[in-house]
PDB file of C-alpha atoms in Angstrom:
ATOM      1  CA  MET A 125      -1.004 143.518-125.063  1.00 91.00           C
ATOM      2  CA  LEU A 126       1.263 146.326-123.797  1.00 93.00           C
ATOM      3  CA  GLN A 127      -0.455 148.871-126.046  1.00 93.00           C
ATOM      4  CA  LYS A 128      -3.888 147.867-124.756  1.00 95.00           C
ATOM      5  CA  GLU A 129      -2.859 147.944-121.107  1.00 95.00           C
ATOM      6  CA  LEU A 130      -1.041 151.279-121.427  1.00 95.00           C
ATOM      7  CA  SER A 131      -4.140 152.723-123.124  1.00 93.00           C
ATOM      8  CA  VAL A 132      -6.293 151.680-120.178  1.00 93.00           C
ATOM      9  CA  ILE A 133      -3.799 153.175-117.705  1.00 93.00           C
ATOM     10  CA  PHE A 134      -3.748 156.526-119.539  1.00 91.00           C
ATOM     11  CA  GLN A 135      -7.521 156.507-119.853  1.00 91.00           C
ATOM     12  CA  GLU A 136      -7.846 156.072-116.087  1.00 89.00           C
ATOM     13  CA  GLN A 137      -5.251 158.765-115.336  1.00 86.00           C
ATOM     14  CA  THR A 138      -6.711 161.379-117.692  1.00 86.00           C
ATOM     15  CA  ARG A 139     -10.322 160.801-116.670  1.00 85.00           C
ATOM     16  CA  SER A 140     -10.068 163.598-114.079  1.00 81.00           C
ATOM     17  CA  MET A 141      -8.436 165.995-116.579  1.00 81.00           C
ATOM     18  CA  HIS A 142     -11.337 167.405-118.576  1.00 82.00           C
ATOM     19  CA  GLY A 143     -10.608 168.111-122.224  1.00 83.00           C
ATOM     20  CA  VAL A 144      -7.460 165.957-122.311  1.00 87.00           C
ATOM     21  CA  MET A 145      -7.101 162.630-124.072  1.00 89.00           C
ATOM     22  CA  VAL A 146      -4.016 160.437-124.341  1.00 90.00           C
ATOM     23  CA  SER A 147      -4.083 157.385-126.556  1.00 90.00           C
ATOM     24  CA  VAL A 148      -1.353 154.902-127.397  1.00 93.00           C
ATOM     25  CA  THR A 149      -1.101 154.748-131.178  1.00 92.00           C
ATOM     26  CA  ARG A 150       1.544 152.019-131.308  1.00 92.00           C
ATOM     27  CA  THR A 151       4.180 150.267-129.262  1.00 95.00           C
ATOM     28  CA  LYS A 152       7.471 148.667-130.170  1.00 95.00           C
ATOM     29  CA  ILE A 153       9.279 146.194-127.974  1.00 94.00           C
ATOM     30  CA  SER A 154      12.996 145.451-128.127  1.00 94.00           C
ATOM     31  CA  PRO A 155      14.048 141.921-129.132  1.00 94.00           C
ATOM     32  CA  ASP A 156      15.091 141.085-125.560  1.00 93.00           C
ATOM     33  CA  LEU A 157      11.738 142.451-124.241  1.00 90.00           C
ATOM     34  CA  SER A 158      13.507 144.931-121.943  1.00 94.00           C
ATOM     35  CA  ILE A 159      12.406 148.209-123.556  1.00 96.00           C
ATOM     36  CA  CYS A 160       8.944 149.218-124.703  1.00 96.00           C
ATOM     37  CA  THR A 161       8.678 152.337-126.836  1.00 96.00           C
ATOM     38  CA  ALA A 162       5.175 153.794-126.803  1.00 95.00           C
ATOM     39  CA  TYR A 163       3.958 156.437-129.240  1.00 94.00           C
ATOM     40  CA  LEU A 164       1.268 158.673-127.778  1.00 93.00           C
ATOM     41  CA  SER A 165      -1.363 160.769-129.471  1.00 90.00           C
ATOM     42  CA  ILE A 166      -2.240 163.658-127.181  1.00 87.00           C
ATOM     43  CA  PHE A 167      -5.294 165.871-127.519  1.00 84.00           C
ATOM     44  CA  PRO A 168      -5.160 168.831-127.490  1.00 84.00           C
ATOM     45  CA  SER A 169      -1.845 168.702-129.324  1.00 81.00           C
ATOM     46  CA  GLU A 170      -0.880 172.168-128.025  1.00 85.00           C
ATOM     47  CA  ARG A 171      -0.415 170.619-124.574  1.00 85.00           C
ATOM     48  CA  GLY A 172       1.557 167.652-125.944  1.00 87.00           C
ATOM     49  CA  GLN A 173       4.986 168.572-124.576  1.00 90.00           C
ATOM     50  CA  GLU A 174       3.569 169.520-121.175  1.00 90.00           C
ATOM     51  CA  LEU A 175       1.676 166.247-120.855  1.00 90.00           C
ATOM     52  CA  LEU A 176       4.614 164.223-122.165  1.00 92.00           C
ATOM     53  CA  SER A 177       6.893 165.692-119.495  1.00 93.00           C
ATOM     54  CA  ASN A 178       4.276 164.840-116.832  1.00 91.00           C
ATOM     55  CA  ILE A 179       4.066 161.299-118.207  1.00 92.00           C
ATOM     56  CA  GLU A 180       7.846 160.950-118.110  1.00 94.00           C
ATOM     57  CA  LYS A 181       7.870 162.151-114.477  1.00 95.00           C
ATOM     58  CA  SER A 182       5.255 159.467-113.701  1.00 93.00           C
ATOM     59  CA  ASN A 183       7.162 156.766-115.571  1.00 95.00           C
ATOM     60  CA  GLN A 184       7.784 154.617-112.482  1.00 96.00           C
ATOM     61  CA  GLN A 185       4.136 154.716-111.396  1.00 95.00           C
ATOM     62  CA  ILE A 186       3.003 153.862-114.928  1.00 95.00           C
ATOM     63  CA  ARG A 187       5.489 150.983-115.109  1.00 96.00           C
ATOM     64  CA  TYR A 188       4.280 149.703-111.728  1.00 96.00           C
ATOM     65  CA  ALA A 189       0.629 149.879-112.847  1.00 95.00           C
ATOM     66  CA  LEU A 190       1.567 148.064-116.059  1.00 95.00           C
ATOM     67  CA  GLY A 191       3.409 145.427-114.035  1.00 94.00           C
ATOM     68  CA  GLN A 192       0.312 144.819-111.927  1.00 94.00           C
ATOM     69  CA  ARG A 193      -1.736 144.242-115.076  1.00 93.00           C
ATOM     70  CA  VAL A 194       0.681 141.961-116.984  1.00 92.00           C
ATOM     71  CA  ARG A 195       2.501 140.178-114.153  1.00 88.00           C
ATOM     72  CA  HIS A 196       1.074 136.793-115.140  1.00 88.00           C
ATOM     73  CA  GLN A 197       1.878 137.199-118.847  1.00 90.00           C
ATOM     74  CA  LEU A 198       5.388 138.687-118.763  1.00 86.00           C
ATOM     75  CA  ARG A 199       8.472 137.612-116.867  1.00 86.00           C
ATOM     76  CA  ILE A 200       9.852 141.158-116.688  1.00 89.00           C
ATOM     77  CA  VAL A 201       8.112 144.507-117.079  1.00 92.00           C
ATOM     78  CA  PRO A 202       9.946 146.448-119.782  1.00 95.00           C
ATOM     79  CA  GLU A 203      11.452 149.879-119.312  1.00 96.00           C
ATOM     80  CA  LEU A 204       9.043 152.421-120.792  1.00 97.00           C
ATOM     81  CA  ARG A 205       9.962 155.165-123.239  1.00 96.00           C
ATOM     82  CA  PHE A 206       7.365 157.625-124.469  1.00 96.00           C
ATOM     83  CA  PHE A 207       7.269 159.725-127.626  1.00 94.00           C
ATOM     84  CA  ILE A 208       4.621 161.940-129.162  1.00 92.00           C
ATOM     85  CA  ASP A 209       3.115 160.498-132.323  1.00 88.00           C
ATOM     86  CA  ASP A 210       2.546 163.579-134.450  1.00 76.00           C
ATOM     87  CA  SER A 211       1.442 161.689-137.557  1.00 74.00           C
ATOM     88  CA  LEU A 212      -2.163 162.914-137.178  1.00 69.00           C
ATOM     89  CA  ASP A 213      -0.991 166.536-137.042  1.00 67.00           C
ATOM     90  CA  TYR A 214       1.164 165.844-140.088  1.00 72.00           C
ATOM     91  CA  ILE A 215      -1.813 164.387-141.988  1.00 73.00           C
ATOM     92  CA  ASP A 216      -3.980 167.377-140.996  1.00 73.00           C
ATOM     93  CA  ARG A 217      -1.292 169.753-142.257  1.00 74.00           C
ATOM     94  CA  ILE A 218      -1.084 167.924-145.598  1.00 79.00           C
ATOM     95  CA  ASP A 219      -4.879 167.985-145.929  1.00 77.00           C
ATOM     96  CA  GLU A 220      -4.848 171.688-145.115  1.00 78.00           C
ATOM     97  CA  LEU A 221      -2.223 172.352-147.776  1.00 79.00           C
ATOM     98  CA  LEU A 222      -3.992 170.263-150.388  1.00 83.00           C
ATOM     99  CA  GLY A 223      -7.328 171.861-149.521  1.00 77.00           C
ATOM    100  CA  THR A 224      -5.962 175.378-150.042  1.00 59.00           C
ATOM    101  CA  LYS A 225      -4.505 174.404-153.415  1.00 52.00           C
ATOM    102  CA  ASN A 226      -7.831 173.050-154.634  1.00 50.00           C
ATOM    103  CA  ALA A 227      -9.853 176.004-153.399  1.00 48.00           C
TER     104      ALA A 227
END
């Protein structure tokens, strides 16, 4: 549920930023439900660190927006922590290396 709602929030926020896409690839929640770790896939990946720092600056607004969406399902809104999910870049790099070996 948190992954879906965070995805919608990022989709709404990046709609005005042409050529930028932020998607939530996975979320992990702590056992006491107080911390939500979200892994983000950012396109273009060259702007990943810049966008991640902007997201971290907007953490309170994002948490508030999330709270508005899940207030009837959750007792507390978890603290949000964001990380870049670079697994797609890693897969592309492996494909690139394997492709050059076979060529």
